[in-house]
Coordinates of C-alpha atoms and ligand atoms in Angstrom, one line a residue:
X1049 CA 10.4 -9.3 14.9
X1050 CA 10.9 -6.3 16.9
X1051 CA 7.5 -5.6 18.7
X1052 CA 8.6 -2.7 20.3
X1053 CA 5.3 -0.4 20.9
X1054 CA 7.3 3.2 20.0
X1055 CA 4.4 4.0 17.9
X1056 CA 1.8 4.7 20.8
X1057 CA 0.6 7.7 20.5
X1058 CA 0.9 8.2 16.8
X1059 CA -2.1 7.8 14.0
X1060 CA -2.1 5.8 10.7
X1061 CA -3.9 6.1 8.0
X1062 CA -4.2 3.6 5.6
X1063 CA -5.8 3.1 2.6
X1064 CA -7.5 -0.1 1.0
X1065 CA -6.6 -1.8 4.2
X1066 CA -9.6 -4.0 4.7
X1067 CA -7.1 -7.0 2.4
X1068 CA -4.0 -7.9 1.3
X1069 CA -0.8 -5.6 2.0
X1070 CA -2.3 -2.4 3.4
X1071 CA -4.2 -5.1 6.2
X1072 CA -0.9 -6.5 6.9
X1073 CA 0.7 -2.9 7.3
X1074 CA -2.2 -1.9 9.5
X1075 CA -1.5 -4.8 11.5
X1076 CA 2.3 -4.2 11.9
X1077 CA 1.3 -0.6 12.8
X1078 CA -1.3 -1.9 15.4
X1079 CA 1.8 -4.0 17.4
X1080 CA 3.7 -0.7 17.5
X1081 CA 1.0 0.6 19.3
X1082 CA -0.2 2.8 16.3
X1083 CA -4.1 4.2 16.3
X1084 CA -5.1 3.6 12.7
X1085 CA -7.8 4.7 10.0
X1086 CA -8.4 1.9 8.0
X1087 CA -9.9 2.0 4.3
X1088 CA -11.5 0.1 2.1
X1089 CA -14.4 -1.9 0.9
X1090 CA -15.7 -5.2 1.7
X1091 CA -18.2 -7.7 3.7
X1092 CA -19.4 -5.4 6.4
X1093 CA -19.1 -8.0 9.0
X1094 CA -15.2 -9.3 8.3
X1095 CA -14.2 -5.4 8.5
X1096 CA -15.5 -5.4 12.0
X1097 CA -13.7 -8.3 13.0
X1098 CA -10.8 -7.2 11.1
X1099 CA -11.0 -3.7 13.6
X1100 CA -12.1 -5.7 16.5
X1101 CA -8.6 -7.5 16.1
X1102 CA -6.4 -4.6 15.4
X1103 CA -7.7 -2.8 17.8
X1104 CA -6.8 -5.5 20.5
X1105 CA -3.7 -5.0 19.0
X1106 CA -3.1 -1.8 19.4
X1107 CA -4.6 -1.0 22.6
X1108 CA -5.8 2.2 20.8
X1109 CA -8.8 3.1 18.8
X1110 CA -9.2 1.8 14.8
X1111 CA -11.7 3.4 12.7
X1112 CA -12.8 2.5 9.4
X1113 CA -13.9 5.0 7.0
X1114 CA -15.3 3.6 3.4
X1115 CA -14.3 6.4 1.6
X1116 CA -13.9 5.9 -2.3
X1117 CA -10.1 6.7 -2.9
X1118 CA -11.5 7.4 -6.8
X1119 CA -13.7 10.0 -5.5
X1120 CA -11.8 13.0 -4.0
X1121 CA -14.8 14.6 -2.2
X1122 CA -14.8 11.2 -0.1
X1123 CA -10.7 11.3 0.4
X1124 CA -11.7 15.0 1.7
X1125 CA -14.3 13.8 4.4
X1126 CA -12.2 10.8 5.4
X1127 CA -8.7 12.7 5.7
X1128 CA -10.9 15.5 8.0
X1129 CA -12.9 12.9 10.0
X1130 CA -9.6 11.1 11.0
X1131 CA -7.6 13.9 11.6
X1132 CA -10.9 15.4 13.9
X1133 CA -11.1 12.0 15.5
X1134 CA -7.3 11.6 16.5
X1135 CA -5.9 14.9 16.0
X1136 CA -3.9 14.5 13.3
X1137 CA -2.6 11.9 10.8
X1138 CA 1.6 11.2 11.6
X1139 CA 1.4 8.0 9.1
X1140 CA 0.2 8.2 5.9
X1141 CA 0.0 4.7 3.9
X1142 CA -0.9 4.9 0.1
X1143 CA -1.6 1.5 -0.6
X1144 CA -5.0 1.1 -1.9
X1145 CA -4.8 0.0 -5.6
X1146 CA -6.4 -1.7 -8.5
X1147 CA -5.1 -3.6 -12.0
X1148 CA -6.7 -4.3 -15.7
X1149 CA -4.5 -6.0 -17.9
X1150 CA -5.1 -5.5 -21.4
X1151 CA -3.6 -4.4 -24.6
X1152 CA -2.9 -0.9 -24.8
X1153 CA -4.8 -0.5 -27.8
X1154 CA -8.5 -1.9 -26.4
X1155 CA -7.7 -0.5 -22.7
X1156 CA -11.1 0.9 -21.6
X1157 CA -11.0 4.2 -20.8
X1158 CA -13.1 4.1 -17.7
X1159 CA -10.5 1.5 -16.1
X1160 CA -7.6 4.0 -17.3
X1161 CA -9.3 6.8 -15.4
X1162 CA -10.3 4.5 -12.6
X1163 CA -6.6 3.1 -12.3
X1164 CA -4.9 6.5 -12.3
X1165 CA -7.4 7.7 -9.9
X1166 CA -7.0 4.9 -7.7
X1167 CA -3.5 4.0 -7.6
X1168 CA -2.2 7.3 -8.2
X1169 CA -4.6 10.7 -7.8
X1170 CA -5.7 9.7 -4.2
X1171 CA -2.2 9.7 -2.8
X1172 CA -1.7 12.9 -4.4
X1173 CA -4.9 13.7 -2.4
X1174 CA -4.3 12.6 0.6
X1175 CA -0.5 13.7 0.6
X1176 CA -1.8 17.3 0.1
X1177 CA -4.4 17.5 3.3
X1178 CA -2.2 15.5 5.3
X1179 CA 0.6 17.7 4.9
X1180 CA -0.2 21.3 6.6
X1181 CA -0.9 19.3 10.3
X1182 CA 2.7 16.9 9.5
X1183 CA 4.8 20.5 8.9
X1184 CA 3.6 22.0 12.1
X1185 CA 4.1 18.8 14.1
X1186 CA 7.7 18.8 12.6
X1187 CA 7.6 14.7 12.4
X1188 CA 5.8 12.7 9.1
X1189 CA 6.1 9.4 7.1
X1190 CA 4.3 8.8 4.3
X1191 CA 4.7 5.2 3.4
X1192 CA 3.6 4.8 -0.6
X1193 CA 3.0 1.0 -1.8
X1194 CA 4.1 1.0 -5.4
X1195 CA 5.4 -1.8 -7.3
X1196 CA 8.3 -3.1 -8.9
X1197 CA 5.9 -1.8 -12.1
X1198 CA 7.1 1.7 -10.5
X1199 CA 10.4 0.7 -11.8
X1200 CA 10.0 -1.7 -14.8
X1201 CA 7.2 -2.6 -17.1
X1202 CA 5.4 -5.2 -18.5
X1203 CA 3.5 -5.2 -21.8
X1204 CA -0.7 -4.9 -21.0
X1205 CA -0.1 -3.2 -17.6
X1206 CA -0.2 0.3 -19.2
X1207 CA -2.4 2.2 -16.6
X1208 CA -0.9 0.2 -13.8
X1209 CA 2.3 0.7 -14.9
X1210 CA 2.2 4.6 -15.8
X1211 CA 0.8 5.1 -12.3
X1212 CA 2.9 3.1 -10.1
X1213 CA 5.6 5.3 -12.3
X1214 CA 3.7 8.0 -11.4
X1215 CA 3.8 7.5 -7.5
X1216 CA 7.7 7.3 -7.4
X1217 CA 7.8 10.8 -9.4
X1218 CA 5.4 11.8 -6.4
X1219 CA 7.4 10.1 -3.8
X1220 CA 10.5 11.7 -5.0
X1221 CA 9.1 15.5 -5.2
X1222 CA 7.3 15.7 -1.8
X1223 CA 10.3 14.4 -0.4
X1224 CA 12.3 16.9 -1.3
X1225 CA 9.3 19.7 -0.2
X1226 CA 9.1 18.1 3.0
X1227 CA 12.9 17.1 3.9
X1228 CA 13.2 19.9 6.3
X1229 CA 10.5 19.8 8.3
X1230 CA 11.2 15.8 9.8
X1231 CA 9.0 14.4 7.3
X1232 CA 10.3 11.3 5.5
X1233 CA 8.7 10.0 2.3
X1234 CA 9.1 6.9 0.2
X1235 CA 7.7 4.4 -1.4
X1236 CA 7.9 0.3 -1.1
X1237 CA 8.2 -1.2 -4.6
X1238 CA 7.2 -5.0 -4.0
X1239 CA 7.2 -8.0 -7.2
X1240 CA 4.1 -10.8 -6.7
X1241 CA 3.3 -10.7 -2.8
X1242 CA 1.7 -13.5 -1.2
X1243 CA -2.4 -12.1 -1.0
X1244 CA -5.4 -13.6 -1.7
X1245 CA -5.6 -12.2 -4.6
X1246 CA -2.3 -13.6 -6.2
X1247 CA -2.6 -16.8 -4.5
X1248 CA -6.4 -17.4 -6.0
X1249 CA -4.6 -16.7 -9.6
X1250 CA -1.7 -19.6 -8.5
X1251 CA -4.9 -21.9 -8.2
X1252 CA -6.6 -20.9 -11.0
X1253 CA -3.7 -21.7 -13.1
X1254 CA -2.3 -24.2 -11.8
X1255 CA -6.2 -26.2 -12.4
X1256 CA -6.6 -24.8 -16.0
X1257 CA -3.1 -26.2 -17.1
X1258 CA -3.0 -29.5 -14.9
X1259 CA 0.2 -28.6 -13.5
X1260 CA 1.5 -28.2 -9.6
X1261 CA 1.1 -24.6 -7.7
X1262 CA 4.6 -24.8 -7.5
X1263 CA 5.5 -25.1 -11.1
X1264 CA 3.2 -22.3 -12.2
X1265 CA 5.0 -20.1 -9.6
X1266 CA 8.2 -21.1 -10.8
X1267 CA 7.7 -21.7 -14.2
X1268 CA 5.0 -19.2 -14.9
X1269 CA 4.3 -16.6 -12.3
X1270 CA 7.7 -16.0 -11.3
X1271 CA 9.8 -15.9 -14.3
X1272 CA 10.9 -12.4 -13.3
X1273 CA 11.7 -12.5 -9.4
X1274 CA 14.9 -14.7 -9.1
X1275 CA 13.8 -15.8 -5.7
X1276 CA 11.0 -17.7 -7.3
X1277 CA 8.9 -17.4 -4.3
X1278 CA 6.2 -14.9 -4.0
X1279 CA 6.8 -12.3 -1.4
X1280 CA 5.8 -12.5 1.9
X1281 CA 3.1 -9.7 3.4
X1282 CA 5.0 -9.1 6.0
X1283 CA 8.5 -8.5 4.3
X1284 CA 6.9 -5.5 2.9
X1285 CA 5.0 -4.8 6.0
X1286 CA 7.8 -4.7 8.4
X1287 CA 9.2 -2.2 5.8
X1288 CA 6.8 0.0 6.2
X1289 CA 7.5 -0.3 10.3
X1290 CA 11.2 0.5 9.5
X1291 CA 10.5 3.5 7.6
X1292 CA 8.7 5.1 10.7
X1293 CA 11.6 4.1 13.1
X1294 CA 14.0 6.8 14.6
X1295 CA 16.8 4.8 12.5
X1296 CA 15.3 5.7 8.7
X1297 CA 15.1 9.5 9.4
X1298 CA 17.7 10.0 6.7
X1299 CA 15.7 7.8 4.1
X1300 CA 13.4 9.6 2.1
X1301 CA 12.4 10.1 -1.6
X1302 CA 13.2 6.4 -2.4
X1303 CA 11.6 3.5 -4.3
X1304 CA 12.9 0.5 -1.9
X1305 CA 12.3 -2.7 -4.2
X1306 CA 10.8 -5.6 -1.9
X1307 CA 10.9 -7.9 -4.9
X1308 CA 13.2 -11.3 -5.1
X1309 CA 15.8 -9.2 -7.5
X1310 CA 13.0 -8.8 -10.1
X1311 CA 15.0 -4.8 -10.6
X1312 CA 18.3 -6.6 -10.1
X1313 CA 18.0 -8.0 -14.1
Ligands
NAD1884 P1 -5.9 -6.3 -2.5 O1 -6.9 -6.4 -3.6 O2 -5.8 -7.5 -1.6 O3 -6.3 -5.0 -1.6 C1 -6.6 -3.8 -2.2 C2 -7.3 -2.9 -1.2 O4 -7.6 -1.7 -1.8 C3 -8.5 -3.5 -0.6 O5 -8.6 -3.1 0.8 C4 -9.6 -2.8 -1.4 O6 -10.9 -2.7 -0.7 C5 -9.0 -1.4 -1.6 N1 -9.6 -0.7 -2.7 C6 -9.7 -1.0 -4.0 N2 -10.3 0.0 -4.6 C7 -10.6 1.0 -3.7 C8 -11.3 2.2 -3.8 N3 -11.7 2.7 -4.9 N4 -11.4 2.9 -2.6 C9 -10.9 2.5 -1.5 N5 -10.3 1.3 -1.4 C10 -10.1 0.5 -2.5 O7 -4.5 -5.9 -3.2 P2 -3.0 -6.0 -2.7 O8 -2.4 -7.1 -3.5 O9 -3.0 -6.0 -1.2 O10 -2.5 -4.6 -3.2 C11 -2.3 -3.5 -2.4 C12 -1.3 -2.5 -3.0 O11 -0.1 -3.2 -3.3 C13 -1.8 -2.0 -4.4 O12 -1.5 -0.7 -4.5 C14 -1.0 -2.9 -5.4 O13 -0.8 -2.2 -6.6 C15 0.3 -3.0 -4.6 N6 1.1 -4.2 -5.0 C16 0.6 -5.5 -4.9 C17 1.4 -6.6 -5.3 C18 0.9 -8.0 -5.2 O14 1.6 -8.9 -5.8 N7 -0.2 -8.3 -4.5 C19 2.6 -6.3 -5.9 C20 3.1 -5.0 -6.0 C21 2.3 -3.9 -5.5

């Protein structure tokens, strides 16, 4: 793994980044030498730790603002108190994200709107104030997690679905606004990553129908990633490192599957 610190100097934001995938960018970032915003809710105490750690890391100041990414008055105040705090912000992660499965037909509302808003208006959001400071600095990335649901679907997934479809219409536009100016913009499409909160579900399963964690992965979970292994945080984390390296200055608009061949089929 390269550990190469060329990020010093440069600031990261990223949201939902108290779990999961945007915690495991924000920790790739941090051994590059990145200062970071982090995002996101949780037990008051683990967050600490969490930016007690990264900041070790790093051996640059992390922040953590709990802004709501549903509520675009908070995105606002966090996007200004960052860029105040550290000048401006060079790396942009959309990550934070939320999921309802249900049939299209009983979908509540309220978790429509709060999906869309979530997964797709606040990285329109943030995209849009983060923008003006990028352009005069003449160097950008904006890193969006989607989802292999950015690029197929599955039946009961219909907010998640039509916003992770959403974000690589998003990715695809400001990158082509933005090409000129050294500002690079794509997203990272990943199948079922390894995080607490898919591993919990592997459990849960695998109890209510008395069969191994490894069968439900293969036999259950994993029927559509030919690797039938979950992926890895990192894989999609050291991604995200890539696509801020000198070397991926010609990438941008994409939707890079992370995925076991789930998109292959
Ligand atoms: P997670 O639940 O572990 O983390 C989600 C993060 O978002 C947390 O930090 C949470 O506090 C934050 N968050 C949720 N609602 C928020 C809100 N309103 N305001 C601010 N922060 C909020 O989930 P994860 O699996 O790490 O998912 C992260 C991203 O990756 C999501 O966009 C998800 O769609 C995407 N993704 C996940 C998988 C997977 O298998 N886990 C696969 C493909 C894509």
């Amino acid at each position: 793994m390269n550990t190469d610190r060329f990020l010093a100097g440069r600031h990261a934001l990223v949201t939902g980044s108290t779990s999961g995938i945007g915690l495991g960018i924000a920790r790739a970032l941090a051994r590059r030498g990145c200062s970071l915003t982090l995002n996101g809710f949780g037990d008051a105490d683990a967050i600490e730790t969490h930016r007690q750690e990264l900041e070790q890391l790093a051996d640059a100041p992390v922040a953590h603002h709990p802004a709501d990414m549903s509520v675009p008055d908070d995105i606002e105040a966090m996007m200004h108190e960052s860029a105040e705090a550290r000048g401006q912000v060079d790396i942009l992660v959309n990550n934070a994200g939320i999921q309802h499965v249900s049939p299209v037909a009983s979908f509540p509302p309220e978790r429509w709107d709060a999906i869309i808003a979530i997964n797709l208006s606040s990285a329109f959001h943030t995209t849009r104030l983060a923008l003006p400071s990028m352009v005069t600095a003449g160097w950008g990335r904006i890193v969006n997690v989607a989802s292999a649901h950015a690029l197929r679907a599955s039946p009961f997934k219909a907010a998640y679905v039509a916003a992770k479809h959403g974000i690589a219409g998003l990715t695809k536009t400001v990158a082509l606004e933005t090409a000129e100016h050294g500002i690079t913009v794509n997203a990272i499409a990943p199948g079922y990553v390894e995080t607490p909160l898919v591993t919990g579900q592997v459990e849960d399963t695998a109890r209510a129908r008395g069969i191994s964690e490894e069968a439900v992965l293969r036999d259950v979970m994993l029927l559509a990633q030919p690797t039938r292994r979950l992926v890895a945080i990192d894989e999609v984390a050291e991604l995200a490192v890539y696509l801020c390296t000198p070397a991926s200055a010609s990438i941008t608009g994409t939707v890079l599957p992370v995925d076991g061949g789930w998109t292959a089929k």
